[in-house]
CSV table of C-alpha atoms in Angstrom, one decimal:
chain,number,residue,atom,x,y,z
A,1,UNK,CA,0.0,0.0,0.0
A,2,UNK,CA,1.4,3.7,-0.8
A,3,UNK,CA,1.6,6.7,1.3
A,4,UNK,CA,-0.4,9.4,0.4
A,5,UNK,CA,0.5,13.4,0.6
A,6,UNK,CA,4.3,12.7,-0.6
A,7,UNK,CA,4.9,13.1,-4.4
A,8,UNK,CA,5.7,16.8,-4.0
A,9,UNK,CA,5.5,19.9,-1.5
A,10,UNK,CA,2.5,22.1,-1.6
A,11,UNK,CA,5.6,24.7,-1.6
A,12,UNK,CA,6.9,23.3,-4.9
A,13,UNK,CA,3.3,22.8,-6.7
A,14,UNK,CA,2.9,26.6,-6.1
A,15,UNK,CA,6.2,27.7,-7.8
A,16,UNK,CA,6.3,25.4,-10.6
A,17,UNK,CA,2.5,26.8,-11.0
A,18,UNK,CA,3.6,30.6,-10.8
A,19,UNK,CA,6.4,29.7,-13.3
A,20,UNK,CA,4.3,28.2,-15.4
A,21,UNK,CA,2.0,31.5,-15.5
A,22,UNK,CA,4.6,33.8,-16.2
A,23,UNK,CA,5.5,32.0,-19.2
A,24,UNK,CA,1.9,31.9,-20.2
A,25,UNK,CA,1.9,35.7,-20.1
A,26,UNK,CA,5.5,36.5,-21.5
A,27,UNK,CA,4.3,34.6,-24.2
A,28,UNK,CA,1.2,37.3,-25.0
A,29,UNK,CA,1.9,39.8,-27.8
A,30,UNK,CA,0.6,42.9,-28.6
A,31,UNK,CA,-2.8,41.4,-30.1
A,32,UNK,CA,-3.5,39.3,-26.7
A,33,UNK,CA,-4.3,42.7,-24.9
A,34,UNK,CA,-6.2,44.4,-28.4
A,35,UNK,CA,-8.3,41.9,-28.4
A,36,UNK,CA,-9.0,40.9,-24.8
A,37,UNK,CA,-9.2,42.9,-21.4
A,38,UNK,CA,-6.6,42.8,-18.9
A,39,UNK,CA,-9.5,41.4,-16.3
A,40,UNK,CA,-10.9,39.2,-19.1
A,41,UNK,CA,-7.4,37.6,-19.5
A,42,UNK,CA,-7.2,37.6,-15.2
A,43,UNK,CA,-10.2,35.7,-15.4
A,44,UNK,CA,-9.4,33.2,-17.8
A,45,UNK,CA,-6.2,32.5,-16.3
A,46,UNK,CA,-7.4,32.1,-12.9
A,47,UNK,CA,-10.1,29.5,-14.1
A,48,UNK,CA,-7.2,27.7,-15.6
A,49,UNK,CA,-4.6,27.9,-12.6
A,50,UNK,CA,-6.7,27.5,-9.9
A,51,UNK,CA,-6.5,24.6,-7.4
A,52,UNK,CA,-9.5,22.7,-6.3
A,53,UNK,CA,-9.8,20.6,-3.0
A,54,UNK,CA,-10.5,16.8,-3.9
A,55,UNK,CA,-13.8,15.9,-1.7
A,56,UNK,CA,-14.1,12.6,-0.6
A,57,UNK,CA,-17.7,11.0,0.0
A,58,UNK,CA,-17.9,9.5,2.9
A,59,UNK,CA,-21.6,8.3,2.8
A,60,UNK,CA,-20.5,6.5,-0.4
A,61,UNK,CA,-17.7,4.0,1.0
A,62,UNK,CA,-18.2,0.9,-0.4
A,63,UNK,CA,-15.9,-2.6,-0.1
A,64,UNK,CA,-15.3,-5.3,-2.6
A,65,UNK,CA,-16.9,-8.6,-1.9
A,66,UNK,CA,-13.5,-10.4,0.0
A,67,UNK,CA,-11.8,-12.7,-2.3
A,68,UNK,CA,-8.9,-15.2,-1.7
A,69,UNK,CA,-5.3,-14.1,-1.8
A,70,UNK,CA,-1.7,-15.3,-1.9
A,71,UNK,CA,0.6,-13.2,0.5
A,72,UNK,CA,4.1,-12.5,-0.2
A,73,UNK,CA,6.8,-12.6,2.7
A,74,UNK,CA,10.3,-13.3,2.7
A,75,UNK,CA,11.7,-14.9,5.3
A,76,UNK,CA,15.7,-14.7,6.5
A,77,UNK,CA,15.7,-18.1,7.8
A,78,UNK,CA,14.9,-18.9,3.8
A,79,UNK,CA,18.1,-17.0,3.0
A,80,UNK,CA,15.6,-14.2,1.4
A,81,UNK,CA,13.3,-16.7,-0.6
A,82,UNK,CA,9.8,-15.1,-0.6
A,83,UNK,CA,7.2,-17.7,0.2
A,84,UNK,CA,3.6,-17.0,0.3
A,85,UNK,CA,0.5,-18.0,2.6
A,86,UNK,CA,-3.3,-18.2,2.3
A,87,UNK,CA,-4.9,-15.3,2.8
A,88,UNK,CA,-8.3,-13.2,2.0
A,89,UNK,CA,-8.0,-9.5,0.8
A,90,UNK,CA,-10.8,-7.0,1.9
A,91,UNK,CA,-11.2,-3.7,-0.4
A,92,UNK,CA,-12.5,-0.7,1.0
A,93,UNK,CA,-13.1,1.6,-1.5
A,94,UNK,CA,-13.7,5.7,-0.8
A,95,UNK,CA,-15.4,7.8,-3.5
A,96,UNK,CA,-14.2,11.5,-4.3
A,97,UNK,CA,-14.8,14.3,-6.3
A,98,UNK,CA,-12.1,16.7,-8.4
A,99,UNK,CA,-8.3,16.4,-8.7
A,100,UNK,CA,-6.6,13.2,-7.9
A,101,UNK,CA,-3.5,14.4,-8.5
A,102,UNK,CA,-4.0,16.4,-4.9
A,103,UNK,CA,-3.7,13.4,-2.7
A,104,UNK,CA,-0.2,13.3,-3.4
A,105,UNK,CA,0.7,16.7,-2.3
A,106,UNK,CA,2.2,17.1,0.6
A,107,UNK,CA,0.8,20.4,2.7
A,108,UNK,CA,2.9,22.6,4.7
A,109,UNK,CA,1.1,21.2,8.0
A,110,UNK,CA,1.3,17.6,8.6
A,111,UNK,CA,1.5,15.1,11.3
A,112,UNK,CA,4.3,12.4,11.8
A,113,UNK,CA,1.7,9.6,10.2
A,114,UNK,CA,1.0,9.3,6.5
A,115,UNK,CA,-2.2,8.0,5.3
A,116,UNK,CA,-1.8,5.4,2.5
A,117,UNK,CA,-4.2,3.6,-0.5
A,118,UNK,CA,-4.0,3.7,-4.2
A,119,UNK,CA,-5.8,5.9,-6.7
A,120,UNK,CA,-7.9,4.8,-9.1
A,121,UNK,CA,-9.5,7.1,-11.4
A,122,UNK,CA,-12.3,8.7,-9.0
A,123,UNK,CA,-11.8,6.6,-6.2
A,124,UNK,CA,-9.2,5.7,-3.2
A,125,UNK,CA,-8.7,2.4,-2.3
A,126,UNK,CA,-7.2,0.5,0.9
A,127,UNK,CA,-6.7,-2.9,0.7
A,128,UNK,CA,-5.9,-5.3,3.7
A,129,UNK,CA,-4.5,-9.0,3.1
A,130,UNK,CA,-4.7,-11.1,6.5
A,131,UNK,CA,-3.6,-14.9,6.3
A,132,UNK,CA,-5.9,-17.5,6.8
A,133,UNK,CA,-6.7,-18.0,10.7
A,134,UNK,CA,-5.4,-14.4,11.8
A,135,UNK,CA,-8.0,-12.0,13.2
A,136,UNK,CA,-9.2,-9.3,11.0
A,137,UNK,CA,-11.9,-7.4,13.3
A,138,UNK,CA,-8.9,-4.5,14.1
A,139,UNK,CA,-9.7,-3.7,10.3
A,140,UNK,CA,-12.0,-1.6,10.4
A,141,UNK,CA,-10.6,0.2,13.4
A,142,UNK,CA,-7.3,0.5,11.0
A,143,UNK,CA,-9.7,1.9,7.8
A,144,UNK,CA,-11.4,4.4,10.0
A,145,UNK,CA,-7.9,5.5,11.5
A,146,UNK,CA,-6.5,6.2,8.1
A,147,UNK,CA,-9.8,7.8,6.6
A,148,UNK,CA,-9.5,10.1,9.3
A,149,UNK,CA,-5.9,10.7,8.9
A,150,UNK,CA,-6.8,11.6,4.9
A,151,UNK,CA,-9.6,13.9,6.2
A,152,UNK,CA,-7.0,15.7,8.8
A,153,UNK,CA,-4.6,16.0,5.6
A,154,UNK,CA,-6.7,17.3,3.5
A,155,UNK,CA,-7.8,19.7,5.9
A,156,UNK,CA,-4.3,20.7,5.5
A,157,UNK,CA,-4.1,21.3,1.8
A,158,UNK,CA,-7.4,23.3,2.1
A,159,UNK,CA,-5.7,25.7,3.6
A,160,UNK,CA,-2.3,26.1,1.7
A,161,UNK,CA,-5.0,26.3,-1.4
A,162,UNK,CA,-7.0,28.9,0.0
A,163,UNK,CA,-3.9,30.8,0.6
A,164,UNK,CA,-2.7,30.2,-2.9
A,165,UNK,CA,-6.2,31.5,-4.9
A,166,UNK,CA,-6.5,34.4,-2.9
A,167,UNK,CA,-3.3,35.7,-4.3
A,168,UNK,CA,-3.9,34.1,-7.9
A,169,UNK,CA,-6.0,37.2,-9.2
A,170,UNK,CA,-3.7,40.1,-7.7
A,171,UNK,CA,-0.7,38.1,-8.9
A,172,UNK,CA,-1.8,37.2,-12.4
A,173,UNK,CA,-3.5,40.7,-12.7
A,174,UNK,CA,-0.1,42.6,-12.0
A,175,UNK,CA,1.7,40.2,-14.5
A,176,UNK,CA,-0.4,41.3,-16.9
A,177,UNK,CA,-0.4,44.9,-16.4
A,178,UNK,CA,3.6,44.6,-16.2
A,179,UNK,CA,3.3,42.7,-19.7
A,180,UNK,CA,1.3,45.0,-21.5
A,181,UNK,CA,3.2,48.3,-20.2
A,182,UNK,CA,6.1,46.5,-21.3
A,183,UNK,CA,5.1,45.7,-25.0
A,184,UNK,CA,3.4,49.2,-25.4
A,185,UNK,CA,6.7,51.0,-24.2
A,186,UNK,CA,8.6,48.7,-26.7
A,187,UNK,CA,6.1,50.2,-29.7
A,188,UNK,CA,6.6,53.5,-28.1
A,189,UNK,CA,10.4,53.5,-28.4
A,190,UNK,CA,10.2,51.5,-32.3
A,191,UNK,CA,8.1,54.1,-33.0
A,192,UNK,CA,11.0,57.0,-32.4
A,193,UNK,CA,13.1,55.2,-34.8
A,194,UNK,CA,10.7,56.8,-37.8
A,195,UNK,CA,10.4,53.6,-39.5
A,196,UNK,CA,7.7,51.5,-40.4
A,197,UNK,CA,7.3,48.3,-38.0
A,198,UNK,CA,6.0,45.4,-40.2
């Protein structure tokens, strides 16, 4: 099972995204700004840049019916052979809504445990393998420990995006301004030369 909340700091997700916007903008030429308003083009690139909270649906949890496993272990007294045992494997399975991509970002609060499950298109799954004859009644204690640590995390992230789309309007707006002022000084100064710009 993977951790969740570890691919990349919230930190880094936010500069490679304000990178990413002023290349969008150095990129607009005179006719971006003739033909569009500076808070017509603020608008369209907040849409664009903005980061949305996945939701997870709790009253929507679901499990696979349990189905018979093989379970891998190695064993040192088998000089590192892997050998396998009996076992059953019980899904759990957590609906959500928006980005998956979010659950592996890690927020700038956080606690010393990592949640963990895999991602599967609009889902979350957790997945426990016990061997035949061992007791599996502390699942569900386990499943509701780790959904609650996901909740607490993305609690986290809500606030590190709230944070970040406040500023994404006055930051993009000012890029734009900066870009425009910039090209029409460049026209103005071309235009001193007395030639014709073609």
């Amino acid at each position: 099972m993977k951790h969740l909340f570890k691919n990349i700091k919230f930190y880094d997700l936010a500069n490679s995204l304000a990178k990413a916007i002023e290349n969008r903008i150095n990129n607009y030429d005179k006719s971006k700004f003739d033909n569009n308003t500076i808070e017509n083009l603020t608008e369209q690139l907040v849409e664009e840049f903005k980061i949305e909270l996945p939701e997870i649906k709790e009253e929507a949890i679901y499990q696979n019916k349990p189905s018979d496993t093989k379970i891998r272990h190695s064993r040192r007294e088998s000089y590192g052979r892997n050998t396998s045992v009996d076992g059953t494997k019980y899904t759990l399975i957590i609906p959500f809504t928006g980005d998956s991509t979010m659950f592996g970002i890690f927020p700038s609060s956080f606690t010393s445990v990592l949640p963990y499950g895999i991602i599967e298109s609009d889902e979350l799954k957790v997945v426990y393998e016990v061997p035949v004859g061992q007791d599996a009644t502390r699942i569900k204690v386990d499943f509701d420990n780790n959904l609650g640590t996901i909740k607490k995390y993305l609690e986290f992230l809500a606030q590190d995006i709230t944070d970040f789309n406040l500023k994404l309007e006055p930051s993009i707006k000012a890029r734009l301004e900066r870009r425009k002022d910039k090209l029409d000084n460049d026209d103005e100064i071309a235009n001193t030369f007395g030639f014709p710009i073609k």
